Amino acid sequence: MAELKISEMRDLTRIERIGAHSHIRGLGLDSALEARAVSEGMVGQTSARKAAGVIVKMVQQGKIAGRAVLLAGQPGSGKTAIAMGMAKSLGQETPFAMLAGSELFSLEMSKTEALMQAFRKAIGVRIKEETEVIEGEVVEIQIDRPAVAGAASKTGKLTLKTTEMETVYDLGAKMIEALGKEKVQSGDVIAIDKTSGKITKLGRSFSRSRDYDAMGPQTKFVQCPDGELQKRKEIVHCVTLHEIDVINSRTQGFLALFTGDTGEIRAEVREQIDTKVAEWREEGKAEIVPGVLFIDEVHMLDIECFSFLNRALENDMAPILVVATNRGITTIRGTNYKSPHGIPIDFLDRLLIISTQPYTEEDIRKILDIRCQEEDVEMSEDAKVLLTKIGVDTSLRYAIHLITAAALACQKRNGKIVEMEDISRVYELFYDVKRSTQYLMEFQSQYMFNEVPAGEGDEDEANAMVS
Ligand SMILES: Nc1ncnc2c1ncn2[C@@H]1O[C@H](COP(=O)(O)OP(=O)(O)OP(=O)(O)O)[C@@H](O)[C@H]1O
Ligand SMILES: [Mg+2]
């Protein structure tokens, strides 16, 4: 079975930019799961947040499989934000997979395969492995200069010690390279995995805390290890079922994890993996960590996807499914039937529904405050009041977008603090939905394909199309 070395790879994807939801750091609940008014970037929407918190608790206890939750509410009422908050408060160990309903239709694989992969991305396996490690403080690294420059076989010696013993190890070219890469020097405390040869720097020994010049700003000091140099250590890897699938599907191989180009994975591969994982579970080597699969814009799924979901949720390895939509009663994709949220009744019946409410003026003000901080924009009190008013009249999203634009306008006139004039300038510059619709109504005859007879393209429809 595959060697599993995925844990390091995760970190690469965690570089964050300022995105629409980057200010959300959790659900902002206290230990009794009550929502704090403003906390972890979250404002208001208390009952929905509280409900989301209950779901997170359910996931963390890991006992319940196959529950599904629907976040329903108007556009811009924080559904996606709450899902992000859930992801954050689940922690790194619990898998959280996310996709938008429409993504299923643009991949080079069948919808159900894409859904299956998404399901398996949301199920983690915690695998325990016992390995032998050598752990000690580096006393000396001595590398023999090869006689001919550039000769392939470098050799050397590494002296390691614990508080009780000291041993000299012979080094091959590979180890020398690894030591160089990690910039290991004498005085560092390191661990070497005996099977893989991987070197981990644990920190600098306290005994060297006086060598100031060797320290970076974040030098971590650790005790020199005691006891034997060789130890047995239990290492825990967390991977998702999907990652195991990809590594083991021979046609794709593990590079597919980087390109995302995984193609379809054969059912037999999955079956084998499920059996293997079940074996590991029985031997106590592995634990299943059911996570969360979040499908945004769930009204984009069609009737086949819903039927797949119905069935997939009944599997005992199913994750908790969270779906979100802003649609009211609308046609179920792939049929001529209408249904609440565009979701078939039988699937709707399996969902716990959390509804989000429109924001009050006060909430909007607080969210805008948080966004200003997040985007590092200083704004005068008047400007904030005006922006809040715009947010109430148009939409929260529009107001949020104006922050960056206004900051640029302010920069342009060499200002430091965003004033009312900047806000009104960008308000003139960029239209919100209402004004844009109005404009179109007035001038539609000058656009191409203006087939909509006057009066039909009413505001609601325009809203639905934009959101
Ligand atoms: N309670 C909240 N606290 C802080 N920020 C919020 C809150 N609710 C929404 N936001 C922010 O407001 C913006 C709009 O919210 P979000 O994208 O979550 O809306 P949505 O309900 O998913 O809308 P849609 O139905 O159009 O997808 C986002 O930038 C989001 O981070
Ligand atoms: Mg959303």
Short mmCIF file of C-alpha atoms in Angstrom, two decimals, residues 149-459:
data_model
loop_
_atom_site.label_atom_id
_atom_site.label_comp_id
_atom_site.label_asym_id
_atom_site.label_seq_id
_atom_site.Cartn_x
_atom_site.Cartn_y
_atom_site.Cartn_z
CA ALA A 149 36.13 18.57 -7.24
CA GLY A 150 32.56 17.55 -7.94
CA ALA A 151 33.16 13.87 -7.30
CA ALA A 152 29.87 12.16 -6.65
CA SER A 153 30.53 10.26 -3.47
CA LYS A 154 30.91 12.66 -0.61
CA THR A 155 31.37 11.11 2.78
CA GLY A 156 31.49 12.46 6.27
CA LYS A 157 30.81 11.93 9.91
CA LEU A 158 28.07 13.19 12.18
CA THR A 159 28.48 13.22 15.92
CA LEU A 160 25.27 13.26 17.93
CA LYS A 161 24.80 13.25 21.67
CA THR A 162 22.15 12.98 24.28
CA THR A 163 22.68 13.85 27.91
CA GLU A 164 23.86 10.30 28.43
CA MET A 165 25.69 9.19 25.33
CA GLU A 166 27.53 10.29 22.22
CA THR A 167 27.86 8.40 18.94
CA VAL A 168 29.54 9.03 15.62
CA TYR A 169 27.55 8.14 12.49
CA ASP A 170 28.95 7.71 9.00
CA LEU A 171 27.33 9.94 6.45
CA GLY A 172 26.57 9.16 2.81
CA ALA A 173 26.06 11.69 0.05
CA LYS A 174 22.32 11.72 0.49
CA MET A 175 22.45 12.49 4.19
CA ILE A 176 25.03 15.21 3.61
CA GLU A 177 22.72 16.83 1.14
CA ALA A 178 19.79 16.56 3.53
CA LEU A 179 21.80 18.11 6.36
CA GLY A 180 22.79 20.94 4.06
CA LYS A 181 19.25 21.55 2.98
CA GLU A 182 18.03 21.85 6.55
CA LYS A 183 21.09 24.02 7.35
CA VAL A 184 21.97 21.83 10.30
CA GLN A 185 24.86 23.11 12.40
CA SER A 186 26.47 21.92 15.55
CA GLY A 187 24.29 22.84 18.47
CA ASP A 188 21.07 21.98 16.67
CA VAL A 189 18.83 19.27 18.04
CA ILE A 190 17.67 17.08 15.20
CA ALA A 191 15.63 13.96 14.59
CA ILE A 192 16.39 11.55 11.79
CA ASP A 193 13.74 9.14 10.61
CA LYS A 194 15.57 5.87 10.18
CA THR A 195 13.41 4.44 7.44
CA SER A 196 13.06 7.49 5.24
CA GLY A 197 16.21 9.33 6.22
CA LYS A 198 14.21 12.50 6.70
CA ILE A 199 15.83 15.07 8.94
CA THR A 200 13.80 17.37 11.14
CA LYS A 201 15.33 20.25 13.01
CA LEU A 202 13.73 20.41 16.44
CA GLY A 203 15.49 23.56 17.59
CA ARG A 204 18.74 24.76 19.10
CA SER A 205 20.11 23.33 22.24
CA PHE A 206 19.83 25.50 25.35
CA SER A 207 23.52 25.01 25.96
CA ARG A 208 24.14 27.13 22.87
CA SER A 209 21.80 29.94 23.83
CA ARG A 210 24.82 32.21 24.27
CA ASP A 211 25.97 32.02 20.65
CA TYR A 212 23.98 35.06 19.69
CA ASP A 213 25.29 35.28 16.17
CA ALA A 214 23.88 31.91 15.25
CA MET A 215 20.35 32.93 16.10
CA GLY A 216 17.59 34.07 13.83
CA PRO A 217 14.67 35.99 15.24
CA GLN A 218 12.60 32.86 15.72
CA THR A 219 15.19 30.49 17.05
CA LYS A 220 13.54 27.88 19.19
CA PHE A 221 15.51 26.52 22.09
CA VAL A 222 15.05 22.96 23.25
CA GLN A 223 16.63 20.72 25.82
CA CYS A 224 19.30 18.30 24.73
CA PRO A 225 17.44 14.96 24.53
CA ASP A 226 18.11 12.42 27.26
CA GLY A 227 18.38 8.65 27.21
CA GLU A 228 19.27 6.60 24.16
CA LEU A 229 19.92 8.21 20.80
CA GLN A 230 17.64 5.71 19.08
CA LYS A 231 14.01 5.85 20.00
CA ARG A 232 10.74 4.43 18.83
CA LYS A 233 8.30 7.17 18.03
CA GLU A 234 4.69 7.10 17.08
CA ILE A 235 3.98 9.30 14.10
CA VAL A 236 0.47 10.22 13.10
CA HIS A 237 -0.34 11.08 9.50
CA CYS A 238 -3.61 12.59 8.50
CA VAL A 239 -4.72 12.04 4.95
CA THR A 240 -8.03 12.00 3.21
CA LEU A 241 -9.49 8.99 1.50
CA HIS A 242 -9.25 10.91 -1.76
CA GLU A 243 -5.52 11.36 -1.36
CA ILE A 244 -5.11 7.64 -0.78
CA ASP A 245 -7.27 6.99 -3.84
CA VAL A 246 -5.16 9.18 -6.07
CA ILE A 247 -1.85 7.79 -4.90
CA ASN A 248 -3.06 4.29 -5.50
CA SER A 249 -4.79 4.73 -8.80
CA ARG A 250 -2.05 3.49 -11.02
CA THR A 251 -2.97 5.47 -14.09
CA GLN A 252 -2.65 8.80 -12.38
CA GLY A 253 -0.10 8.48 -9.66
CA PHE A 254 0.55 10.88 -6.92
CA LEU A 255 1.65 13.78 -9.09
CA ALA A 256 -2.00 14.11 -9.97
CA LEU A 257 -2.49 15.54 -6.49
CA PHE A 258 -0.55 18.61 -7.56
CA THR A 259 -2.15 19.12 -10.91
CA GLY A 260 -5.61 18.29 -9.65
CA ASP A 261 -5.94 16.32 -12.82
CA THR A 262 -7.06 13.11 -11.25
CA GLY A 263 -9.46 11.80 -13.85
CA GLU A 264 -11.88 9.09 -12.88
CA ILE A 265 -10.78 6.67 -10.24
CA ARG A 266 -11.87 3.12 -10.76
CA ALA A 267 -14.39 1.65 -8.36
CA GLU A 268 -12.15 -1.36 -7.67
CA VAL A 269 -9.38 0.89 -6.43
CA ARG A 270 -11.78 2.52 -4.01
CA GLU A 271 -13.09 -0.81 -2.85
CA GLN A 272 -9.59 -2.09 -2.17
CA ILE A 273 -8.77 1.04 -0.24
CA ASP A 274 -11.94 0.82 1.81
CA THR A 275 -11.14 -2.76 2.75
CA LYS A 276 -7.56 -1.87 3.62
CA VAL A 277 -8.64 1.07 5.74
CA ALA A 278 -11.19 -1.11 7.48
CA GLU A 279 -8.39 -3.58 8.24
CA TRP A 280 -6.19 -0.84 9.64
CA ARG A 281 -9.07 0.31 11.77
CA GLU A 282 -9.50 -3.13 13.23
CA GLU A 283 -5.81 -3.42 13.95
CA GLY A 284 -5.97 -0.06 15.70
CA LYS A 285 -3.59 1.45 13.18
CA ALA A 286 -6.00 3.92 11.71
CA GLU A 287 -8.97 6.01 12.69
CA ILE A 288 -11.60 7.54 10.49
CA VAL A 289 -12.08 11.28 10.87
CA PRO A 290 -15.31 12.25 9.16
CA GLY A 291 -15.12 15.86 8.06
CA VAL A 292 -17.38 18.27 6.30
CA LEU A 293 -18.26 18.55 2.65
CA PHE A 294 -19.60 21.99 1.79
CA ILE A 295 -21.47 22.44 -1.46
CA ASP A 296 -22.19 26.07 -2.16
CA GLU A 297 -24.87 27.12 -4.65
CA VAL A 298 -26.51 23.75 -4.27
CA HIS A 299 -29.41 24.70 -6.55
CA MET A 300 -26.95 24.20 -9.42
CA LEU A 301 -27.00 20.43 -8.84
CA ASP A 302 -29.33 18.44 -11.01
CA ILE A 303 -31.69 15.63 -10.19
CA GLU A 304 -29.03 12.94 -10.74
CA CYS A 305 -26.66 14.59 -8.31
CA PHE A 306 -29.36 14.83 -5.69
CA SER A 307 -30.18 11.19 -6.07
CA PHE A 308 -26.49 10.34 -5.74
CA LEU A 309 -26.31 12.43 -2.56
CA ASN A 310 -29.34 10.68 -1.10
CA ARG A 311 -27.58 7.40 -1.46
CA ALA A 312 -24.07 8.53 -0.55
CA LEU A 313 -25.25 9.96 2.74
CA GLU A 314 -26.34 6.54 3.86
CA ASN A 315 -22.84 5.14 3.68
CA ASP A 316 -21.36 4.75 7.16
CA MET A 317 -18.20 6.57 6.11
CA ALA A 318 -20.13 9.62 4.93
CA PRO A 319 -19.01 13.05 6.06
CA ILE A 320 -21.36 15.75 7.28
CA LEU A 321 -22.75 17.52 4.26
CA VAL A 322 -23.39 21.24 4.39
CA VAL A 323 -25.12 22.86 1.45
CA ALA A 324 -26.08 26.47 0.83
CA THR A 325 -28.42 28.25 -1.49
CA ASN A 326 -30.03 31.65 -1.93
CA ARG A 327 -32.86 30.49 -4.18
CA GLY A 328 -36.51 30.44 -3.27
CA ILE A 329 -38.96 28.19 -5.02
CA THR A 330 -37.40 27.33 -8.32
CA THR A 331 -37.03 24.61 -10.92
CA ILE A 332 -35.03 21.55 -10.01
CA ARG A 333 -32.27 21.35 -12.58
CA GLY A 334 -32.86 18.53 -15.00
CA THR A 335 -36.63 18.44 -14.45
CA ASN A 336 -39.65 20.61 -15.06
CA TYR A 337 -40.67 20.55 -11.43
CA LYS A 338 -40.43 23.40 -9.02
CA SER A 339 -39.40 22.88 -5.47
CA PRO A 340 -38.21 24.96 -2.49
CA HIS A 341 -34.58 26.03 -3.07
CA GLY A 342 -34.55 23.94 -6.25
CA ILE A 343 -33.95 20.88 -4.08
CA PRO A 344 -36.12 17.76 -4.51
CA ILE A 345 -38.42 17.14 -1.57
CA ASP A 346 -36.95 13.75 -0.69
CA PHE A 347 -33.49 15.24 -0.32
CA LEU A 348 -34.83 18.33 1.44
CA ASP A 349 -36.42 15.99 3.94
CA ARG A 350 -32.98 14.69 4.92
CA LEU A 351 -31.65 18.17 5.63
CA LEU A 352 -31.53 20.16 8.82
CA ILE A 353 -32.29 23.67 7.70
CA ILE A 354 -30.52 26.72 9.09
CA SER A 355 -31.82 30.00 7.80
CA THR A 356 -29.84 33.22 7.70
CA GLN A 357 -31.52 36.57 8.24
CA PRO A 358 -30.90 39.89 6.52
CA TYR A 359 -28.51 42.13 8.41
CA THR A 360 -29.49 45.16 10.44
CA GLU A 361 -27.81 48.48 9.89
CA GLU A 362 -25.74 47.95 13.02
CA ASP A 363 -24.48 44.57 11.82
CA ILE A 364 -23.56 45.99 8.44
CA ARG A 365 -21.62 48.74 10.14
CA LYS A 366 -19.66 46.21 12.21
CA ILE A 367 -18.93 43.96 9.24
CA LEU A 368 -17.67 46.98 7.29
CA ASP A 369 -15.47 47.91 10.26
CA ILE A 370 -13.96 44.45 10.25
CA ARG A 371 -13.41 44.53 6.51
CA CYS A 372 -11.67 47.90 6.77
CA GLN A 373 -9.30 46.42 9.30
CA GLU A 374 -8.76 43.34 7.18
CA GLU A 375 -7.93 45.41 4.13
CA ASP A 376 -5.85 47.85 6.13
CA VAL A 377 -7.98 50.79 5.14
CA GLU A 378 -8.37 53.75 7.45
CA MET A 379 -11.74 55.39 7.14
CA SER A 380 -13.21 58.45 8.79
CA GLU A 381 -16.33 58.15 10.90
CA ASP A 382 -18.46 60.08 8.37
CA ALA A 383 -17.31 57.89 5.54
CA LYS A 384 -18.23 54.80 7.52
CA VAL A 385 -21.67 56.15 8.22
CA LEU A 386 -22.17 56.87 4.54
CA LEU A 387 -20.84 53.47 3.51
CA THR A 388 -23.16 51.78 6.00
CA LYS A 389 -26.06 53.68 4.53
CA ILE A 390 -25.04 52.53 1.07
CA GLY A 391 -24.81 48.99 2.40
CA VAL A 392 -28.37 49.19 3.74
CA ASP A 393 -29.74 50.68 0.52
CA THR A 394 -27.90 48.42 -1.89
CA SER A 395 -26.20 45.33 -0.53
CA LEU A 396 -23.56 44.39 1.96
CA ARG A 397 -21.39 42.99 -0.81
CA TYR A 398 -21.49 46.17 -2.82
CA ALA A 399 -20.50 48.19 0.25
CA ILE A 400 -17.64 45.79 0.97
CA HIS A 401 -16.36 46.15 -2.58
CA LEU A 402 -16.41 49.92 -2.29
CA ILE A 403 -13.86 49.79 0.55
CA THR A 404 -10.95 48.86 -1.71
CA ALA A 405 -12.09 51.14 -4.47
CA ALA A 406 -12.47 54.07 -2.08
CA ALA A 407 -9.04 53.38 -0.63
CA LEU A 408 -7.60 53.64 -4.12
CA ALA A 409 -9.46 56.87 -4.76
CA CYS A 410 -8.04 58.19 -1.52
CA GLN A 411 -4.52 57.17 -2.52
CA LYS A 412 -4.99 58.92 -5.80
CA ARG A 413 -5.51 62.24 -4.08
CA ASN A 414 -2.63 61.44 -1.72
CA GLY A 415 -4.91 61.13 1.26
CA LYS A 416 -4.28 58.86 4.22
CA ILE A 417 -7.78 58.43 5.52
CA VAL A 418 -10.75 57.55 3.37
CA GLU A 419 -13.28 60.39 3.54
CA MET A 420 -16.88 60.79 2.43
CA GLU A 421 -15.79 62.27 -0.88
CA ASP A 422 -13.88 59.10 -1.76
CA ILE A 423 -16.90 57.00 -1.01
CA SER A 424 -19.24 59.12 -3.05
CA ARG A 425 -16.71 59.22 -5.89
CA VAL A 426 -16.57 55.46 -6.20
CA TYR A 427 -20.29 55.24 -5.64
CA GLU A 428 -20.69 57.30 -8.79
CA LEU A 429 -18.04 55.29 -10.57
CA PHE A 430 -19.38 51.81 -9.89
CA TYR A 431 -23.01 50.90 -10.19
CA ASP A 432 -24.80 48.60 -7.81
CA VAL A 433 -27.46 46.18 -8.98
CA LYS A 434 -30.34 48.59 -8.58
CA ARG A 435 -28.83 51.43 -10.54
CA SER A 436 -27.42 49.12 -13.15
CA THR A 437 -30.83 47.55 -13.70
CA GLN A 438 -32.42 50.93 -13.93
CA TYR A 439 -29.84 52.02 -16.44
CA LEU A 440 -30.46 48.95 -18.53
CA MET A 441 -34.19 49.51 -18.43
CA GLU A 442 -33.67 52.98 -19.81
CA PHE A 443 -31.13 52.16 -22.47
CA GLN A 444 -31.76 48.56 -23.31
CA SER A 445 -32.62 49.31 -26.90
CA GLN A 446 -28.99 50.26 -27.50
CA TYR A 447 -27.65 46.88 -26.38
CA MET A 448 -27.31 43.74 -28.42
CA PHE A 449 -29.87 40.97 -28.11
CA ASN A 450 -32.36 43.20 -26.35
CA GLU A 451 -35.11 40.68 -26.63
CA VAL A 452 -36.64 41.18 -23.22
CA PRO A 453 -39.85 43.10 -23.75
CA ALA A 454 -40.08 46.10 -21.49
CA GLY A 455 -41.43 45.31 -18.02
CA GLU A 456 -40.36 41.68 -17.95
CA GLY A 457 -36.77 42.06 -16.74
CA ASP A 458 -37.91 43.15 -13.32
CA GLU A 459 -35.62 43.71 -10.44
#
